[in-house]
mmCIF file of C-alpha atoms in Angstrom:
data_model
loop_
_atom_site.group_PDB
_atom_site.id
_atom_site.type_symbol
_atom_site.label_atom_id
_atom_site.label_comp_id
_atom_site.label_asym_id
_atom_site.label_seq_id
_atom_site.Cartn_x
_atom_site.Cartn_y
_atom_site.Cartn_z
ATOM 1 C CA UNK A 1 0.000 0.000 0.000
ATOM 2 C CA UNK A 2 2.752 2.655 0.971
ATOM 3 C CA UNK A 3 4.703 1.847 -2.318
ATOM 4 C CA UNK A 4 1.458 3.160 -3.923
ATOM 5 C CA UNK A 5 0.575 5.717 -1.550
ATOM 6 C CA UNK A 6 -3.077 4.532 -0.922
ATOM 7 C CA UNK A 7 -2.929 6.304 2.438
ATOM 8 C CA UNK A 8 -6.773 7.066 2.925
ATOM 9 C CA UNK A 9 -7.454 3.163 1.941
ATOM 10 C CA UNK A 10 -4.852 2.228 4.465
ATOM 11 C CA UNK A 11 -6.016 4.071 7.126
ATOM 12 C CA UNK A 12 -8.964 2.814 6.723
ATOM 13 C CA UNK A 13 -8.201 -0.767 7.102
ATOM 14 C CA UNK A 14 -6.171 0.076 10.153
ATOM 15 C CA UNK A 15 -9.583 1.841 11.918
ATOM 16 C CA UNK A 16 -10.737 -1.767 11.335
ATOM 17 C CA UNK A 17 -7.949 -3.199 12.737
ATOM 18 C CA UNK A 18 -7.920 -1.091 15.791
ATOM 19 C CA UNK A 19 -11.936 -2.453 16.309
ATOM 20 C CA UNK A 20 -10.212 -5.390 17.667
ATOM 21 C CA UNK A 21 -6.766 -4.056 19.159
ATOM 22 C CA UNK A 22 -6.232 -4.286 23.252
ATOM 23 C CA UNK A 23 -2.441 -3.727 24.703
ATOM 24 C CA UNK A 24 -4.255 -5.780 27.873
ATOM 25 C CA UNK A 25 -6.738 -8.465 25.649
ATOM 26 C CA UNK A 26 -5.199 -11.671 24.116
ATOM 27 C CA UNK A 27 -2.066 -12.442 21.854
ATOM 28 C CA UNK A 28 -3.386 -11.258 18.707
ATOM 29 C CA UNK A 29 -5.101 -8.560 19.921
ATOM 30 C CA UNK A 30 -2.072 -7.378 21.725
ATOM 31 C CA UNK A 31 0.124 -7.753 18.438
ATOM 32 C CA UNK A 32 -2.590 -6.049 16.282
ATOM 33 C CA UNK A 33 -2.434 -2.866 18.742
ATOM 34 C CA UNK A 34 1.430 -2.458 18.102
ATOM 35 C CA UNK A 35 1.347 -2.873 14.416
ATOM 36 C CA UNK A 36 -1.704 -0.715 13.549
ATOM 37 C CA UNK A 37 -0.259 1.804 15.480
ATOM 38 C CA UNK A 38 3.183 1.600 14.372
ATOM 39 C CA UNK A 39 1.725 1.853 10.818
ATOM 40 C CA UNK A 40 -0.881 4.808 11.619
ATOM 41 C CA UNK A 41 2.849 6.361 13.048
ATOM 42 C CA UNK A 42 4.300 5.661 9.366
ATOM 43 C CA UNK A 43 1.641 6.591 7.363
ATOM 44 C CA UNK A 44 1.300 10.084 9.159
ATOM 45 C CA UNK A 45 5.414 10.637 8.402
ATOM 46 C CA UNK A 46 4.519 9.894 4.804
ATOM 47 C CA UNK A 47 1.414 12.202 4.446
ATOM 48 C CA UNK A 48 3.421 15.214 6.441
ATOM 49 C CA UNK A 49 0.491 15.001 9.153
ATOM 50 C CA UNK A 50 2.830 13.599 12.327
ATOM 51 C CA UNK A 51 2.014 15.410 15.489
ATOM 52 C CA UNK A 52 5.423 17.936 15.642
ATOM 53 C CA UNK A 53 6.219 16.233 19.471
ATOM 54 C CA UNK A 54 5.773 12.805 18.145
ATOM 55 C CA UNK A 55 9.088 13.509 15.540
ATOM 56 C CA UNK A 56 11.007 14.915 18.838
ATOM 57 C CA UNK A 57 10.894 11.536 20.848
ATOM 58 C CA UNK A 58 14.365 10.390 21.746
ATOM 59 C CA UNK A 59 15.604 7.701 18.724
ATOM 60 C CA UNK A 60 15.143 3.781 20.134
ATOM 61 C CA UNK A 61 18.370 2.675 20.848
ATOM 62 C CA UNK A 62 19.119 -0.696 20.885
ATOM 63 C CA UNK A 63 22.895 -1.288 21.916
ATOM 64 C CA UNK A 64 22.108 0.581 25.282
ATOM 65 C CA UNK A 65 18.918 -1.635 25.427
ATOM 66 C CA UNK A 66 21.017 -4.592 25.796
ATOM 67 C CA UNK A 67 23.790 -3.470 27.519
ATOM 68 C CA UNK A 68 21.745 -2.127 30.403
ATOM 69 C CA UNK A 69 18.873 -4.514 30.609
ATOM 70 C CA UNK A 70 15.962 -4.196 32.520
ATOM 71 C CA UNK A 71 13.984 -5.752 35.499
ATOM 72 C CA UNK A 72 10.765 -6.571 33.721
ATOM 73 C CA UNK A 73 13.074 -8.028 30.852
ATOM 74 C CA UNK A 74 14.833 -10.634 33.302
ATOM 75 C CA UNK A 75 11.492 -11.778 35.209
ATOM 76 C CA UNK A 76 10.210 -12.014 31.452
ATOM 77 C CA UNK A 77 12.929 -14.152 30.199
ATOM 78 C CA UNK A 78 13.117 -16.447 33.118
ATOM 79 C CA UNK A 79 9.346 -17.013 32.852
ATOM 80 C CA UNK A 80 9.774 -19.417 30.643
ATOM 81 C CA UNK A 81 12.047 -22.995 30.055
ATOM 82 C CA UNK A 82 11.619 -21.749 26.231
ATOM 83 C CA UNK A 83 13.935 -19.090 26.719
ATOM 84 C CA UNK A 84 16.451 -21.378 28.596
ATOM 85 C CA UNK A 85 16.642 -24.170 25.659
ATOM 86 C CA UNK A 86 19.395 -22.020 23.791
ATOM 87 C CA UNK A 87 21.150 -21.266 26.863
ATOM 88 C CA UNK A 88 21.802 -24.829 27.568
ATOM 89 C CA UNK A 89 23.351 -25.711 24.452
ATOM 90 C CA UNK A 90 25.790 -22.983 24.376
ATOM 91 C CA UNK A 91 26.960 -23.636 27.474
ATOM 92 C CA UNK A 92 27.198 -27.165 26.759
ATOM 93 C CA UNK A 93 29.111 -25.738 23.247
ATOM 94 C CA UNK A 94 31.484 -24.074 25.835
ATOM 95 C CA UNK A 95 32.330 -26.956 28.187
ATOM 96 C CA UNK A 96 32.848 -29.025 24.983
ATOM 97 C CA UNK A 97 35.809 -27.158 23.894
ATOM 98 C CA UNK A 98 37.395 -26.584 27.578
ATOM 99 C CA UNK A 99 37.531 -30.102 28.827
ATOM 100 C CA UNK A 100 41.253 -30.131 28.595
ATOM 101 C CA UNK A 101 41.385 -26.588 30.189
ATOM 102 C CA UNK A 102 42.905 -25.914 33.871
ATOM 103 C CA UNK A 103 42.609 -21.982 33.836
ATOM 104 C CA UNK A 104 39.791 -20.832 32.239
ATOM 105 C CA UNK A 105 38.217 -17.459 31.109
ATOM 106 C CA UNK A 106 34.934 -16.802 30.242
ATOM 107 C CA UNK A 107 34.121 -13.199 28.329
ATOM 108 C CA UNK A 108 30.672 -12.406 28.278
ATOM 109 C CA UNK A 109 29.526 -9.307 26.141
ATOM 110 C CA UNK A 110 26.961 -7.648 26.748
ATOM 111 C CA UNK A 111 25.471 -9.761 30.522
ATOM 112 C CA UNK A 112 21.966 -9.141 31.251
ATOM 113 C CA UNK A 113 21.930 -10.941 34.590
ATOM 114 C CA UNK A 114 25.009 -13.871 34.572
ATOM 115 C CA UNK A 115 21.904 -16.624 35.458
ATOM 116 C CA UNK A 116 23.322 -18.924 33.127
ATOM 117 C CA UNK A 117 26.876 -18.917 34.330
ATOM 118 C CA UNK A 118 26.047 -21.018 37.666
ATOM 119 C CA UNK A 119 25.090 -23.697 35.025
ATOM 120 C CA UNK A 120 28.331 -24.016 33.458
ATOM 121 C CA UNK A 121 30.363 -23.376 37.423
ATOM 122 C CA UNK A 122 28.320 -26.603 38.509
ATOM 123 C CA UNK A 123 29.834 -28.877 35.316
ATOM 124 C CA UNK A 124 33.313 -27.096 35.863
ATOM 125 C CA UNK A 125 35.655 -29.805 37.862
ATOM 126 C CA UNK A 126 36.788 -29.017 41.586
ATOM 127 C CA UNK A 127 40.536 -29.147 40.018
ATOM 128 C CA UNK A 128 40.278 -25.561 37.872
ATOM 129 C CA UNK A 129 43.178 -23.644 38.795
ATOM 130 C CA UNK A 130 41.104 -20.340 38.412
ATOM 131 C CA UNK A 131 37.822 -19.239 36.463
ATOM 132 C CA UNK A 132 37.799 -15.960 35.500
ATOM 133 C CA UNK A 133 34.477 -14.075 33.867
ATOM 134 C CA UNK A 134 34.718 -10.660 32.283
ATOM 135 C CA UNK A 135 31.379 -9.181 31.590
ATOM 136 C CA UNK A 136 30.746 -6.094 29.212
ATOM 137 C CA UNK A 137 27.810 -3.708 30.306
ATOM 138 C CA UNK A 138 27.367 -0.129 30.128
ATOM 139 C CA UNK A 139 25.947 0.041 34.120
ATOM 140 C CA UNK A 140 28.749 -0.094 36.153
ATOM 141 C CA UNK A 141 26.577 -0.886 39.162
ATOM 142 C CA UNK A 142 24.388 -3.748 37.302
ATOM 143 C CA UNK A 143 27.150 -5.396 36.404
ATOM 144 C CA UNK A 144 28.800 -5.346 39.501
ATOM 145 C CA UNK A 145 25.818 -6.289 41.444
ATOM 146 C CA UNK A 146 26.027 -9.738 39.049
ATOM 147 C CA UNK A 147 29.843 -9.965 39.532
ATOM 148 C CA UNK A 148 28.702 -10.026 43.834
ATOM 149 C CA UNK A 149 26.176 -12.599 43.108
ATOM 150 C CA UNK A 150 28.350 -15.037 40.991
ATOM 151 C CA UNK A 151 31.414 -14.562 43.271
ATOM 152 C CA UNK A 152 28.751 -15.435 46.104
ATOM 153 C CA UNK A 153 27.697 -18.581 44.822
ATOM 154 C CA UNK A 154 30.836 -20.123 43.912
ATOM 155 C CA UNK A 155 31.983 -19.439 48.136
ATOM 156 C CA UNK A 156 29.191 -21.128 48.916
ATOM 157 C CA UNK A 157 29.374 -24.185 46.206
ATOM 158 C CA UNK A 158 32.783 -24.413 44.433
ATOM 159 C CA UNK A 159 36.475 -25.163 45.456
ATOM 160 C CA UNK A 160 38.176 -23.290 42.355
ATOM 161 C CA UNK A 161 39.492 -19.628 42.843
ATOM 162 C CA UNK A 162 37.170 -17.131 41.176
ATOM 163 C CA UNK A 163 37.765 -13.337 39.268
ATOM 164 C CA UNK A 164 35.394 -11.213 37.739
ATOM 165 C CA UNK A 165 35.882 -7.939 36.123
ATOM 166 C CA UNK A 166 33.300 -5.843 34.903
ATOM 167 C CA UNK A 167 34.493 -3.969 31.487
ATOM 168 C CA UNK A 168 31.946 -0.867 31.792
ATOM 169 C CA UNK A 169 31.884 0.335 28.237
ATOM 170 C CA UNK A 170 30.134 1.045 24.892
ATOM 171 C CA UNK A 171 30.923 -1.783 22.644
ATOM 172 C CA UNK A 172 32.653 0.776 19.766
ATOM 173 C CA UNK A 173 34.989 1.487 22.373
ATOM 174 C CA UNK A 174 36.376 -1.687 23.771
ATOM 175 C CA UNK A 175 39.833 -2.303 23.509
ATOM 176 C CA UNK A 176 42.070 -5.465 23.808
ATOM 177 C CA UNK A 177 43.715 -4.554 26.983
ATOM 178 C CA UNK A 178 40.250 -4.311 28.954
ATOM 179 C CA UNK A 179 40.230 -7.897 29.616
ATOM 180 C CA UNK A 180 43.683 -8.461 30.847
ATOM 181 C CA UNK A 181 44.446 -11.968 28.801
ATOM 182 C CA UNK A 182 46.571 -14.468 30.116
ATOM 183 C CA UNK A 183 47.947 -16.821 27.701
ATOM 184 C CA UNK A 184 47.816 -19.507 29.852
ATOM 185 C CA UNK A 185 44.123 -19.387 29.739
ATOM 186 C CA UNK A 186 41.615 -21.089 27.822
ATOM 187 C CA UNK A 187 38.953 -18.017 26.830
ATOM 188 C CA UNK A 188 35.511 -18.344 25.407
ATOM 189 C CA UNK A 189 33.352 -15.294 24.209
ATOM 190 C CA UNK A 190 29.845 -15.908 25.420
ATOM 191 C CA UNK A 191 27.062 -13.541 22.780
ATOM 192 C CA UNK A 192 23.364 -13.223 23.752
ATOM 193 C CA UNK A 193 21.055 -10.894 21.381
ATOM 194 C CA UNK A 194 24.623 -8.676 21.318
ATOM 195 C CA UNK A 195 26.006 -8.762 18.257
ATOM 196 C CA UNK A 196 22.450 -8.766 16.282
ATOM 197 C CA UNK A 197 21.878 -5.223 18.376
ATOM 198 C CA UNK A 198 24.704 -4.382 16.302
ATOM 199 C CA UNK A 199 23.733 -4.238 12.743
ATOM 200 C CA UNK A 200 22.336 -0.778 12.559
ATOM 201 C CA UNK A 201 26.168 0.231 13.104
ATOM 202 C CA UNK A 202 28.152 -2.269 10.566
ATOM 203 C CA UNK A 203 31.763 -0.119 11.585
ATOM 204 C CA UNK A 204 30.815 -1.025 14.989
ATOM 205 C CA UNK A 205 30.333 -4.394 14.357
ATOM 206 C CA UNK A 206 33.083 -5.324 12.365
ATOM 207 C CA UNK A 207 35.343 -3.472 14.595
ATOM 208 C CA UNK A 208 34.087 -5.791 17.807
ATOM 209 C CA UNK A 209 34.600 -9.120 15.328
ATOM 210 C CA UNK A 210 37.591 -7.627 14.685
ATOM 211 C CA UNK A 211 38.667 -7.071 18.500
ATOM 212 C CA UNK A 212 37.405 -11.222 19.241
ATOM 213 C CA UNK A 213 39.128 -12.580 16.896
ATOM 214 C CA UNK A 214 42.455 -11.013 18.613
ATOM 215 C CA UNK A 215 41.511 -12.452 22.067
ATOM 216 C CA UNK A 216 41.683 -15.730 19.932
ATOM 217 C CA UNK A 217 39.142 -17.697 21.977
ATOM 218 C CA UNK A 218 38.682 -21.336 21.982
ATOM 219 C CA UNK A 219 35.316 -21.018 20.956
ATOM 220 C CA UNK A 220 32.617 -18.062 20.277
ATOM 221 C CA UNK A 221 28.695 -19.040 21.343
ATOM 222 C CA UNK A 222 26.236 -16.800 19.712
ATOM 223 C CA UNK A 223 22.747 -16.758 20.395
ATOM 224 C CA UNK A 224 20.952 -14.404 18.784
ATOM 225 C CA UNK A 225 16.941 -14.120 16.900
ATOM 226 C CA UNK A 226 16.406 -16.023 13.986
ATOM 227 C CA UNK A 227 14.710 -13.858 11.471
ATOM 228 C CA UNK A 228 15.431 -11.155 8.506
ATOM 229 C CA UNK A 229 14.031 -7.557 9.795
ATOM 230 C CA UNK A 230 17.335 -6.015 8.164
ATOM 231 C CA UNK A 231 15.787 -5.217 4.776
ATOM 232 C CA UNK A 232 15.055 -2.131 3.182
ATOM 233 C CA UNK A 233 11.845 -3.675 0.874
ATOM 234 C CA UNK A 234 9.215 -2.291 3.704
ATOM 235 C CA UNK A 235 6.434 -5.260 3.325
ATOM 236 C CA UNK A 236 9.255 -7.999 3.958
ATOM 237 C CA UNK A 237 10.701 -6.348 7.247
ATOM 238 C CA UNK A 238 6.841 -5.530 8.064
ATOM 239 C CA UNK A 239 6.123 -9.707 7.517
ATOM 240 C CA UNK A 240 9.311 -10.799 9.341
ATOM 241 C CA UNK A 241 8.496 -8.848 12.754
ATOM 242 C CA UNK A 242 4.750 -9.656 12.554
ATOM 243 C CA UNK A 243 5.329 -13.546 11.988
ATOM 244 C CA UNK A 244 7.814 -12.807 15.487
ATOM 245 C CA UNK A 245 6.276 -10.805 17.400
ATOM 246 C CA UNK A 246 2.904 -12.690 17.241
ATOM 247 C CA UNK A 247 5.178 -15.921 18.293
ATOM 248 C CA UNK A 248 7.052 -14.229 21.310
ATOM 249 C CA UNK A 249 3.684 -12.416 22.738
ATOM 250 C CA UNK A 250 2.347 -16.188 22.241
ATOM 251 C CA UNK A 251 5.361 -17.697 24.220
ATOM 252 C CA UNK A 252 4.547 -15.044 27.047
ATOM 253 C CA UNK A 253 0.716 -15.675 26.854
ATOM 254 C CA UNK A 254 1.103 -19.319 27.449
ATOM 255 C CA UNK A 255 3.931 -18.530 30.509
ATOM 256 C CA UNK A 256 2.579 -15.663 32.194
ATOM 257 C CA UNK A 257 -0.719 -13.784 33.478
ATOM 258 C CA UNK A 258 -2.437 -11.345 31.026
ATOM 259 C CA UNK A 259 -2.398 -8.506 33.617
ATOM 260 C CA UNK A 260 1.417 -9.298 34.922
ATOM 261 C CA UNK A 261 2.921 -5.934 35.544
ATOM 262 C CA UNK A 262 6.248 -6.997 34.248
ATOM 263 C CA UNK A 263 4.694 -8.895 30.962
ATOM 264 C CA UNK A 264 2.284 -5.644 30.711
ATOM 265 C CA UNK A 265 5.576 -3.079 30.979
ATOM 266 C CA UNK A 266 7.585 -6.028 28.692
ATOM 267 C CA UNK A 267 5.322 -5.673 25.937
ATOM 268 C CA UNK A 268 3.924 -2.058 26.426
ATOM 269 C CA UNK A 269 7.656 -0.308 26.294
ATOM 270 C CA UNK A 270 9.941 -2.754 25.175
ATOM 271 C CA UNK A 271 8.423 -4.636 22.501
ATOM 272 C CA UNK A 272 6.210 -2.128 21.287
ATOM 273 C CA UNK A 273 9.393 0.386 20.915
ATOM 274 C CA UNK A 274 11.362 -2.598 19.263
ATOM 275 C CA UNK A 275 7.617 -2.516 16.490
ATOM 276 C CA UNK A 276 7.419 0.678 16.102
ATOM 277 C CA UNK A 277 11.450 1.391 15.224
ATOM 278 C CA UNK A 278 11.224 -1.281 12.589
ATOM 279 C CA UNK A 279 7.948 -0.235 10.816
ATOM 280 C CA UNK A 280 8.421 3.767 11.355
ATOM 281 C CA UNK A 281 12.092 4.397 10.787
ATOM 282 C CA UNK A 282 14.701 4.149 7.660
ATOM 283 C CA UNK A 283 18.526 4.321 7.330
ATOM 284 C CA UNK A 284 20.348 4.895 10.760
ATOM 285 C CA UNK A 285 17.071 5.415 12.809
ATOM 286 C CA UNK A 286 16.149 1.615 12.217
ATOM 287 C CA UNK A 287 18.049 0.572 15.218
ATOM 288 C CA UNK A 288 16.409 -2.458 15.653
ATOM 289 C CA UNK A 289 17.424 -5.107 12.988
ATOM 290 C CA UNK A 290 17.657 -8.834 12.639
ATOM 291 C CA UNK A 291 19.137 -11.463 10.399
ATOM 292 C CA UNK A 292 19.137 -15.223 10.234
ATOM 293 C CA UNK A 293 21.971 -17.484 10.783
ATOM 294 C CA UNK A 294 23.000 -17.925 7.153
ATOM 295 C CA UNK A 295 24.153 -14.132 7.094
ATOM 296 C CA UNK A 296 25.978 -14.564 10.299
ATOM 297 C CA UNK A 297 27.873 -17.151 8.502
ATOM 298 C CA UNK A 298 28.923 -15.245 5.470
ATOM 299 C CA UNK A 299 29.892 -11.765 7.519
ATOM 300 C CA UNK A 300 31.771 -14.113 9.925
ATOM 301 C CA UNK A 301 33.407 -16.274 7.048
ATOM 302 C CA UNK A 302 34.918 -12.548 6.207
ATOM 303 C CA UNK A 303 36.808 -12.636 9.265
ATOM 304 C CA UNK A 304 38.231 -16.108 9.557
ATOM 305 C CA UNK A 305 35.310 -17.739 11.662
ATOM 306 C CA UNK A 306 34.126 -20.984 11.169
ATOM 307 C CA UNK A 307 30.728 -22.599 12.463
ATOM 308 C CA UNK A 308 31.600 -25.949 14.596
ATOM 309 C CA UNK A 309 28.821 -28.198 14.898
ATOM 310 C CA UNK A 310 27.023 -28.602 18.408
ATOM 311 C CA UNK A 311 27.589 -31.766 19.692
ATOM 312 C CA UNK A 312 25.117 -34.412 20.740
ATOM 313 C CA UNK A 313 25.617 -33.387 24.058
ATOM 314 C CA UNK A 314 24.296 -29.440 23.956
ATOM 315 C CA UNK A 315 21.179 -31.361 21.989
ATOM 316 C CA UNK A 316 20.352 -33.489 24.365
ATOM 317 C CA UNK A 317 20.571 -30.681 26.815
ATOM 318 C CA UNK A 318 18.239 -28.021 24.727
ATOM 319 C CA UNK A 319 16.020 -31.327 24.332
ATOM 320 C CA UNK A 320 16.051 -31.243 27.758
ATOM 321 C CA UNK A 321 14.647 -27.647 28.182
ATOM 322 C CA UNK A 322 12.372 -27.819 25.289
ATOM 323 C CA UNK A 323 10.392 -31.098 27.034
ATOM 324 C CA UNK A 324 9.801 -28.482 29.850
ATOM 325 C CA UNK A 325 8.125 -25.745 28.168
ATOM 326 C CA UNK A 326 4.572 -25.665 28.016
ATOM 327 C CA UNK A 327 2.464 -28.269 26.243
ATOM 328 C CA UNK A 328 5.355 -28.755 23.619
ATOM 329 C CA UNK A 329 4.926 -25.843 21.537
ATOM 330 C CA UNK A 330 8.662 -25.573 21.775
ATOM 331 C CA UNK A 331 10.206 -27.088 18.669
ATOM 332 C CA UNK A 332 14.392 -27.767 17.836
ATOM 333 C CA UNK A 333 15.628 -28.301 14.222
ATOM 334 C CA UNK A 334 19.355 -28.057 13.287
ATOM 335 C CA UNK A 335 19.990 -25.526 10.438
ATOM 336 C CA UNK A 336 23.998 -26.925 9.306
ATOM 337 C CA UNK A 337 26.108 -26.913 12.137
ATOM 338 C CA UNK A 338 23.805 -25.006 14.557
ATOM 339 C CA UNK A 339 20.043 -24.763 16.411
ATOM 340 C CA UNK A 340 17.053 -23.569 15.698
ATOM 341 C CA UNK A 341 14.519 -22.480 18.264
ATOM 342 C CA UNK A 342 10.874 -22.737 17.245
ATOM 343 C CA UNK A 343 7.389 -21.442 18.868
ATOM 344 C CA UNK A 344 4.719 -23.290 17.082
ATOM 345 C CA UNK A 345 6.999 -23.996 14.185
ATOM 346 C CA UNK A 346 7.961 -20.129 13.622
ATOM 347 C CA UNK A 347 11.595 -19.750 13.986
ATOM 348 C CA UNK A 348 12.592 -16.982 17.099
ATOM 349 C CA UNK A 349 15.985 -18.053 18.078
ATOM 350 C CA UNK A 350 18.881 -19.679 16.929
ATOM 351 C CA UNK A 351 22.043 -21.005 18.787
ATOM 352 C CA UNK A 352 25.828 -21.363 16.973
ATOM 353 C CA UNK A 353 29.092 -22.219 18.124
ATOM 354 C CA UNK A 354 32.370 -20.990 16.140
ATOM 355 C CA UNK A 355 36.033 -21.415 16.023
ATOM 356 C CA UNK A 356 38.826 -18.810 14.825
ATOM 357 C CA UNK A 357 41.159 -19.567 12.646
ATOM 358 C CA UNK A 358 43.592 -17.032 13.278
ATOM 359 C CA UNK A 359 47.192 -16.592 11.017
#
């Protein structure tokens, strides 16, 4: 419709639409309230009829999103084993490839809340000479706070000296030195929704693959959403995000009360904001951006990374997971060398492991 400029038909259909809309009423009518009016947004920018205060609104950005997560984001993500299944076979992917390892470092960019580290401390043997975690956030007290409550449980449960260091910085400007790396360590760099936050700033991006592949890791675990919002032909970004987004408020509607503040404040500023950047903006402003797997492994393949197959075990483990969540909506297929996370068959999330092959 917008390539033709059928405006007055279009808002039209969204008046409709909005007959049926409720940011408190089921899945689809929760999904149907952010897209109609992230579209009635757009289609006001294209007729020159956008409220002068709505144009003045901060830009969405995404990179601080991640790197200074919220409360309401945690209790959302831990409200469901779904969100756990890729979790469990990174780690896995990581223990795989430090078996032989005494001293080990573990670089995590971007932590939201270092939950998923106790898993991997509890597989770790007693006989570790030292594990060290280095988390990258851009709230110095946040990631602290985690770096008090990891250091706390392994007191209490392991016998193998602990470090953490929190790097507080903007991804663009990390350097190698932050990290302080030993070459008598084994390191793996641990990626959850980071890099994909990424993409609206390629420079940035390929400056932080760049950085990795220095530290030379033993292995690279990205987890990250598995679909294709990054393209400039409107109607397919528009698709991708509404096949998503009407999965993930599914996932939550199946997990979590209707009228749960933090699924309410989840939905109502996150989400919505994460809509309404996709569909309204263009160029620079479209913060928010995905891409599948496949492209991960032709940007990566520029840089000397190779996808390594997940073993058996991290499959069994996601299996594991997946049997948990709710009435078995939770689907795994392998796409090459790495995992695909499904809600009701749509695709949300994948999982990869990767080795550097450094000169």
């Amino acid at each position: 419709m917008f390539s033709k400029r059928h405006y007055e038909r279009a808002t039209e259909l969204l008046r409709l639409c909005n007959l049926s809309a409720s940011p408190t009423g089921n899945p689809v009518q929760r999904v149907v309230y952010c897209f109609s009016e992230a579209l009635r947004e757009r289609i006001d920018k294209e007729m020159g009829t956008l409220p002068p205060k709505a144009g003045e609104e901060k830009p969405f950005d995404m990179e601080e999103v991640l790197l200074t997560p919220k409360p309401f984001i945690f209790v959302c993500s831990q409200s469901s084993s779904f969100f756990h299944v890729p979790q469990f076979a990174g780690i896995q992917a990581i223990l795989d490839n430090l078996k032989s390892a005494t001293r080990v470092h573990l670089i995590d960019i971007g932590i939201k809340s270092g939950s998923h580290w106790p898993i991997l401390m509890q597989a770790l043997p007693n006989q570790l000479e030292i594990l060290k975690i280095t988390a990258v956030g851009t709230s110095k007290e946040m990631v602290e706070e985690i770096g008090r409550r990891l250091s706390s449980f392994v007191a209490e449960n392991m016998k193998f000296p602990f470090s953490f260091k929190a790097v507080v910085s903007e991804m663009k400007d990390l350097s190698n030195d932050l990290f302080e790396l030993d070459a008598s360590e084994a390191a793996a760099v641990y990626s959850e929704y980071r890099l994909g936050g990424m993409l609206a700033s390629p420079n940035h991006l390929e400056a932080v693959l760049t950085l990795i592949k220095s530290i030379n890791p033993c292995v690279m675990v990205v987890i990250d959403t598995e679909a294709n919002t990054n393209t400039p032909i409107f109607v397919d970004c528009f698709n991708e995000a509404l096949y998503l987004y009407a999965a993930l408020f599914d996932v939550l509607e199946v997990c979590m009360r209707r009228d749960n503040q933090y699924r309410m404040t989840f939905e109502g500023l996150f989400i919505r904001k994460i809509i309404r950047n996709m569909i309204t903006c263009e160029g620079e402003d479209r913060t928010c951006r995905n891409v599948r797997l496949q492209v991960w492994r032709d940007l990566f393949e520029k840089f000397g990374i190779k996808e390594t197959k997940l073993s058996e075990s991290s499959l069994y483990h996601a299996n594991l997971m997946a049997d948990k969540s709710a009435h078995g909506f939770c689907t795994l297929d392998m796409d090459g060398k790495g995992l695909i996370v499904k809600w009701k068959e749509t695709p949300i999330i994948f999982a990869s492991a990767w080795k550097f092959h450094n000169n």
